[in-house]
Amino acid sequence: MGELDDRLLNDLVDAVKDLLQKERAERLRDVYLIGDIEKDVARSTIERLRELASEGRKPINLYINSAGGNVTDGLAIHDAVQEIVSRGIQVSIVVQGMAYSMGSVVLQAASPGRRLAFPHSWIMIHEPAKWAGWQSTTAAAEHLDRLKQMQNQIYQIMSARSGRPLKQIIRDTRRVDFYLDAWKAKDYGLIDDVIGGAARRLE
C-alpha cells in the first residue's frame, strides 16, 4: 500500500510540475528592455529573445521603456529581432513609457503591424550625432565616416518602417529632439497602433 501511495504521489508531483512548466512557457514570452541601451542590457535582451525563439514559435513581446543609449548596441538588438522575425516568429515591440533615440530604432524591428505603444507613451527621434553620443562637432568630425554610415543605416530603418521620405526624416530630426506622443507617432508611421485606443488623444 505504501509503495502504491508513493507512486501515486510521485505521478501527481510530476503532473503538477509539467502543468506549471507548460503554464510558464506559455506565459513568460515577454522580454523587457528597460533603461539605457548598453552592452550588458543588449546582451541580456538578445540572449532572452534567442532563448524564447529556440523554445518555440509562439509570439514574443518585447516591452521598451528606454531613453536610448549606444548606437551599435541598439542596432545589435534591432538586428536580433529582425532575424527572429525572418524565421516566421511574430515579435511585437510595445512602448511602455518611452522609446527615445536608439529605443525608437529598436522599435522599428518588430513584425509588420506589431509596433505598439500604450496611450501615455512617448517616442523621440533625433539626428545621428546625438544617437552616437557625440555632443561636440570636433568629436563628431573625428568619426565622420562612421557617423555617415550610422546616419544612413538609421535613416533607412526609420524611412522604410514609417513610409516617410528620407528627406522628411532628416528634416524633422535636424538639430532638434523630435518628440511624438503615441497618437502622433502612429500618424507619423513610427508605430502601427495604440493599445487601448479609447484613451484620450492629446492635441
C-alpha positions as a printed Julia matrix, in Angstrom:
203×3 Matrix{Float64}:
   0.0    0.0     0.0
   2.83   2.39    0.89
   4.57   1.73   -2.45
   1.34   2.45   -4.35
   0.82   5.67   -2.39
   4.4    6.75   -3.16
   3.92   6.02   -6.85
   0.64   7.97   -6.98
   2.24  10.86   -5.1
   5.21  10.91   -7.49
   2.86  10.8   -10.5
   0.87  13.68   -9.03
   4.01  15.73   -8.36
   5.24  15.09  -11.92
   1.86  16.09  -13.37
   1.84  19.33  -11.37
   5.44  20.1   -12.46
   4.53  19.51  -16.12
   1.48  21.75  -15.79
   3.47  24.55  -14.13
   6.23  24.28  -16.74
   3.66  24.46  -19.56
   1.96  27.49  -17.99
   5.32  29.2   -17.51
   6.33  28.55  -21.12
   3.05  29.97  -22.38
   3.05  32.96  -20.03
   6.64  34.13  -19.99
   7.27  35.03  -23.61
   7.81  38.64  -22.6
  11.17  40.44  -22.7
  11.8   43.8   -21.04
  14.21  46.42  -22.38
  14.32  48.9   -19.5
  16.83  51.71  -19.04
  19.87  52.72  -21.06
  20.78  50.6   -24.07
  24.35  49.47  -23.44
  26.34  46.26  -23.88
  25.06  44.36  -20.81
  21.43  45.27  -21.47
  21.84  44.42  -25.15
  23.45  41.08  -24.35
  20.77  40.01  -21.86
  17.95  41.19  -24.17
  19.35  39.34  -27.19
  20.04  36.19  -25.14
  16.47  36.15  -23.81
  14.97  36.76  -27.26
  17.0   33.92  -28.79
  16.18  31.6   -25.9
  12.44  32.18  -26.41
  12.77  31.78  -30.17
  14.54  28.44  -29.7
  11.84  27.2   -27.3
   9.0   27.52  -29.78
   7.33  29.56  -32.48
   4.73  31.31  -30.35
   4.72  35.14  -30.45
   7.22  37.1   -28.37
   6.57  40.52  -26.79
   9.42  42.98  -26.23
   8.5   45.86  -23.93
  10.59  49.05  -24.18
  10.98  51.85  -21.66
  14.29  53.44  -22.64
  15.79  56.88  -23.19
  18.23  55.33  -25.69
  21.91  54.61  -25.5
  24.75  53.18  -27.56
  24.21  53.03  -31.33
  25.89  49.7   -32.04
  24.22  48.01  -29.05
  20.84  49.29  -30.21
  21.45  48.11  -33.77
  22.51  44.71  -32.41
  19.13  44.35  -30.67
  17.34  45.59  -33.81
  19.11  43.01  -35.97
  18.5   40.19  -33.47
  14.76  40.93  -33.52
  14.75  41.12  -37.32
  16.5   37.76  -37.56
  13.83  36.16  -35.34
  11.07  37.81  -37.38
  12.69  36.47  -40.59
  12.22  32.95  -39.18
   8.47  33.49  -39.12
   8.17  34.15  -35.38
   6.0   37.15  -34.56
   7.73  39.75  -32.39
   5.62  42.61  -31.02
   7.5   45.6   -29.63
   5.5   47.64  -27.13
   6.48  51.1   -25.88
   5.58  51.33  -22.21
   6.74  54.76  -21.11
   9.24  55.91  -23.72
  11.29  54.87  -26.71
  13.74  57.7   -27.24
  16.75  57.85  -29.54
  18.06  54.29  -30.08
  14.94  52.96  -28.35
  12.94  54.32  -31.28
  15.24  52.46  -33.69
  14.87  49.14  -31.86
  11.09  49.69  -32.03
  11.23  49.57  -35.82
  12.43  45.93  -35.81
   9.02  44.5   -34.85
   6.99  42.24  -37.12
   4.75  44.05  -39.64
   1.84  45.68  -37.82
   3.3   44.87  -34.39
   4.94  48.2   -33.39
   2.7   49.2   -30.48
   2.55  51.79  -27.71
   0.45  52.44  -24.66
  -1.55  55.71  -24.81
   0.7   57.7   -22.49
   3.96  56.63  -24.11
   6.34  58.92  -25.99
   8.68  58.32  -28.92
  11.59  60.61  -29.76
  13.91  60.63  -32.76
  16.85  62.92  -33.42
  19.87  63.27  -35.65
  22.51  60.52  -35.53
  25.26  62.69  -33.98
  23.18  62.65  -30.79
  22.43  58.91  -31.19
  26.15  58.32  -31.35
  26.69  60.31  -28.15
  28.93  62.91  -29.76
  27.9   66.29  -28.41
  30.68  68.35  -29.99
  31.39  68.96  -33.66
  35.06  68.18  -33.01
  34.29  64.72  -31.66
  31.8   64.11  -34.47
  34.35  65.18  -37.08
  36.83  62.59  -35.8
  34.29  59.89  -36.55
  32.77  61.44  -39.67
  32.85  58.35  -41.9
  31.4   56.15  -39.2
  28.81  58.8   -38.38
  27.7   58.98  -42.02
  27.35  55.2   -42.2
  25.33  55.12  -38.98
  23.21  58.02  -40.2
  22.41  56.15  -43.4
  21.57  52.93  -41.54
  19.31  54.65  -39.02
  17.54  56.9   -41.51
  16.94  53.94  -43.85
  15.37  51.96  -40.99
  13.14  54.89  -40.0
  12.12  55.66  -43.57
  11.41  52.05  -44.51
   9.18  51.36  -41.5
   7.41  54.74  -41.29
   6.84  55.18  -45.0
   8.17  58.74  -44.72
  10.69  60.01  -47.3
  14.31  60.14  -46.18
  14.33  63.91  -46.68
  11.49  64.36  -44.21
  13.1   62.16  -41.55
  16.33  64.16  -41.89
  14.49  67.49  -41.82
  12.38  66.59  -38.78
  15.36  65.44  -36.71
  17.93  68.07  -37.7
  19.26  69.95  -34.64
  16.2   69.09  -32.51
  14.79  66.23  -30.48
  11.55  65.35  -32.25
   9.04  64.14  -29.63
   5.75  62.43  -30.5
   3.05  61.12  -28.21
   1.65  57.68  -29.04
  -1.06  59.02  -31.34
   1.26  61.34  -33.26
   3.81  58.53  -33.55
   1.08  56.43  -35.18
   0.23  59.25  -37.61
   3.91  59.66  -38.42
   4.34  55.92  -39.04
   6.71  55.08  -36.18
   4.17  52.74  -34.56
   1.29  50.71  -36.0
  -1.26  51.03  -33.22
  -2.04  52.44  -29.78
  -3.0   49.85  -27.17
  -6.3   50.81  -25.54
  -7.19  53.2   -28.33
 -10.18  54.58  -26.45
  -7.86  56.68  -24.3
  -7.98  60.44  -24.83
  -5.77  61.7   -27.62
  -3.52  64.69  -26.94
  -3.98  67.6   -29.32
